[in-house]
Amino acid sequence: MTANELRKKYLDFFQSKGHTIIPSASLIPENDPTVLFTTAGMQQFKPYYTGEKDPIKNFGARRATSIQKCFRTSDIDSVGDESHLTFFEMLGNFSFGDYFKEDAIKWAWEFITKEMKISPERCFVSVFEGDPAVPEDKESVEIWKDLGLTDDKIKKCGRKDNFWGPTGDEGPCGPTTEIYVDGIEVWNIVFNEYYCSADKSLEPLEQKGVDTGMGLERLAMVVQNKKTIFETDLFTPLIETNRIMLDHSRAIVFLISDGVRPSNKEQGYILRRLMRRVMAKKSVESINIENLLKRIIEEYKKFYPELNEESVLSVFREENSKFQKAIRQGLRELEKVGKLDAVSAFKLFESYGLTFEVIKDFAGTKAASLNQKDFDKEFKKHQEISRAGSEQKFKGGLADASERTIKYHTAAHLMLAALRQALGDGVAQKGANITAERLRFDFSYPEKMTPEQIKQVEDLVNEKIKENLPVKMEEMFLKEAKALGATGAFESKYDERVKVYSIGSSTSSASAFSREICGGPHVNSTGEIGRFKIIKEESSSAGVRRIKAIVE
Ligand code: SER
């Protein structure tokens, strides 16, 4: 049975049991800022479990089925073994206050043994053994026994294995029962009985629900009698490639098609890590990645028409050229250093864009003791420092609020926007010190600016000053500001109110020249600033450049 047939059989089966087929949601969750990615089929249905949304009104039934695109970083270290992936497809059926344990288990077993014709001999199941907060799931044990499973085929496990959720900070969750085939976990059946709040306390849900998830790749592996997911027909057209490359390339295709762009934070940072790892490996394995991406798109487009070859290739090329520039210097630097700890590894990332995985791949024994946890800690520390720095900028970064100082402040906004236009979106503000006499501005960029680039930035700022553009302030939630593409290093809560300053002829549309989260104050229109001149461009620290500028 091909993967395509499996997809169809699954949806048909649950449709025949009264489920409405719902299309996959995007890999970027629409209404849940507490998670970066869609990691499970149930995520788009969260409001139906809590009763906030009415399934009957929206899709005519209290049960649904879907094939959901999922992306998980939690298993990234296992990618390359026989059964783990970052991107995968999840087959799911869901009940919102409708059927519960008995039907969920019965149908799962029917699908596995009758539809998939997998012999019960190859299977065992697990159920929740109970703990002080949640009782043992005796009901599921009885249901399994009624279906003919003997005691030795029913394993009892604790929280770690047989309790699922919530996704993000809070949401529905509950005990699970899982089906294993040939020792591989293929199907997770969750009984959503609780709501887990942000403080981790559990409240019983008013209506009980079912959320099941089965990895398509793993199902294909056991149905097609293969030893690894990479030998299934989901991968065979591409099999000559290294497994990690294959996994990451597939994830890259789907992430870009759902709108993620490489950057140094959130989803963009994960995408950048996947891309740079593939790019770095490419030189070792001499693989044509563009061809690989094209072939993946060709394979999957039948089922996922949103895959967009043009944007995947153009995003890939742009990131690749940034990376190739950075990596030559970075690898030279890597050769020079002795033992690598988290601090020196993070410096390599900050200065040259060498991501954790690239460093690990290239540094060999030098990086033997380097681990992801310490690296992440360093990353977090750095983010906190830069947040403190940017808060400092808005409070203390301005020497005073005099008329002249304010001109410099608005000029700094214009300059940041101009730098990003000239040098790319990777440019972020790292600090500023603004007095009535001059503007000092630090920003991330790995190289010295050329005289042409300096002139380009100067000209662009002066052009915007000449246009006498209005400067407008609006208050909004941080998540709205981000959605508008506002820059600013605040990593505060999404529901926090922030001030956003926009400079542009139509400041309310997406076409504003500059848009920053900022406490102000600013001039009313750019014509007040005067003539802008960069007097110095120099290194400030590794990977950070400093500009001194004046207005006349
Ligand atoms: N939400 C559960 C999982 O992701 C079952 O769908 O495993």
mmCIF file of C-alpha atoms in Angstrom, residues 76-77 244 248 269 273 276-278 280-281 284 323 327 330-331 334-335 337-342 344-346 348-349 353-376:
data_model
loop_
_atom_site.group_PDB
_atom_site.id
_atom_site.type_symbol
_atom_site.label_atom_id
_atom_site.label_comp_id
_atom_site.label_asym_id
_atom_site.label_seq_id
_atom_site.Cartn_x
_atom_site.Cartn_y
_atom_site.Cartn_z
ATOM 1 C CA ILE A 76 15.838 16.660 16.289
ATOM 2 C CA ASP A 77 18.669 14.779 17.958
ATOM 3 C CA ILE A 244 19.362 14.211 7.924
ATOM 4 C CA HIS A 248 15.661 18.824 6.892
ATOM 5 C CA TYR A 269 15.746 30.781 13.704
ATOM 6 C CA ARG A 273 19.409 26.212 11.561
ATOM 7 C CA ARG A 276 22.488 26.105 7.297
ATOM 8 C CA ARG A 277 23.012 22.551 8.368
ATOM 9 C CA VAL A 278 21.915 21.337 4.953
ATOM 10 C CA ALA A 280 27.105 22.980 5.305
ATOM 11 C CA LYS A 281 26.589 19.273 4.695
ATOM 12 C CA VAL A 284 30.807 17.534 2.234
ATOM 13 C CA PHE A 323 25.740 31.743 4.511
ATOM 14 C CA ILE A 327 30.980 30.514 6.534
ATOM 15 C CA GLY A 330 33.641 31.361 10.265
ATOM 16 C CA LEU A 331 35.358 28.100 9.417
ATOM 17 C CA LEU A 334 36.781 27.673 13.935
ATOM 18 C CA GLU A 335 40.120 26.210 12.892
ATOM 19 C CA VAL A 337 40.085 28.008 18.320
ATOM 20 C CA GLY A 338 41.018 25.179 20.633
ATOM 21 C CA LYS A 339 38.353 23.486 22.703
ATOM 22 C CA LEU A 340 34.906 24.863 22.095
ATOM 23 C CA ASP A 341 32.609 25.669 24.965
ATOM 24 C CA ALA A 342 29.128 27.186 24.768
ATOM 25 C CA SER A 344 32.912 30.471 22.211
ATOM 26 C CA ALA A 345 30.415 28.505 20.107
ATOM 27 C CA PHE A 346 27.793 31.173 20.566
ATOM 28 C CA LEU A 348 30.821 31.895 16.280
ATOM 29 C CA PHE A 349 27.078 31.952 15.741
ATOM 30 C CA GLY A 353 26.227 32.690 11.514
ATOM 31 C CA LEU A 354 27.634 29.240 12.304
ATOM 32 C CA THR A 355 24.671 27.527 13.910
ATOM 33 C CA PHE A 356 24.971 24.902 16.635
ATOM 34 C CA GLU A 357 24.606 21.972 14.248
ATOM 35 C CA VAL A 358 27.115 23.390 11.756
ATOM 36 C CA ILE A 359 29.667 23.847 14.530
ATOM 37 C CA LYS A 360 29.041 20.321 15.734
ATOM 38 C CA ASP A 361 29.387 18.916 12.210
ATOM 39 C CA PHE A 362 32.620 20.746 11.461
ATOM 40 C CA ALA A 363 34.438 21.070 14.755
ATOM 41 C CA GLY A 364 34.797 17.335 15.370
ATOM 42 C CA THR A 365 36.438 16.492 18.687
ATOM 43 C CA LYS A 366 36.983 20.161 19.516
ATOM 44 C CA ALA A 367 33.248 20.391 20.138
ATOM 45 C CA ALA A 368 32.958 17.056 21.914
ATOM 46 C CA SER A 369 31.749 18.584 25.158
ATOM 47 C CA LEU A 370 29.522 21.213 23.524
ATOM 48 C CA ASN A 371 25.838 20.496 23.980
ATOM 49 C CA GLN A 372 22.596 22.069 22.847
ATOM 50 C CA LYS A 373 21.445 22.904 26.355
ATOM 51 C CA ASP A 374 24.442 25.064 27.216
ATOM 52 C CA PHE A 375 24.338 26.691 23.808
ATOM 53 C CA ASP A 376 20.648 27.537 24.250
#
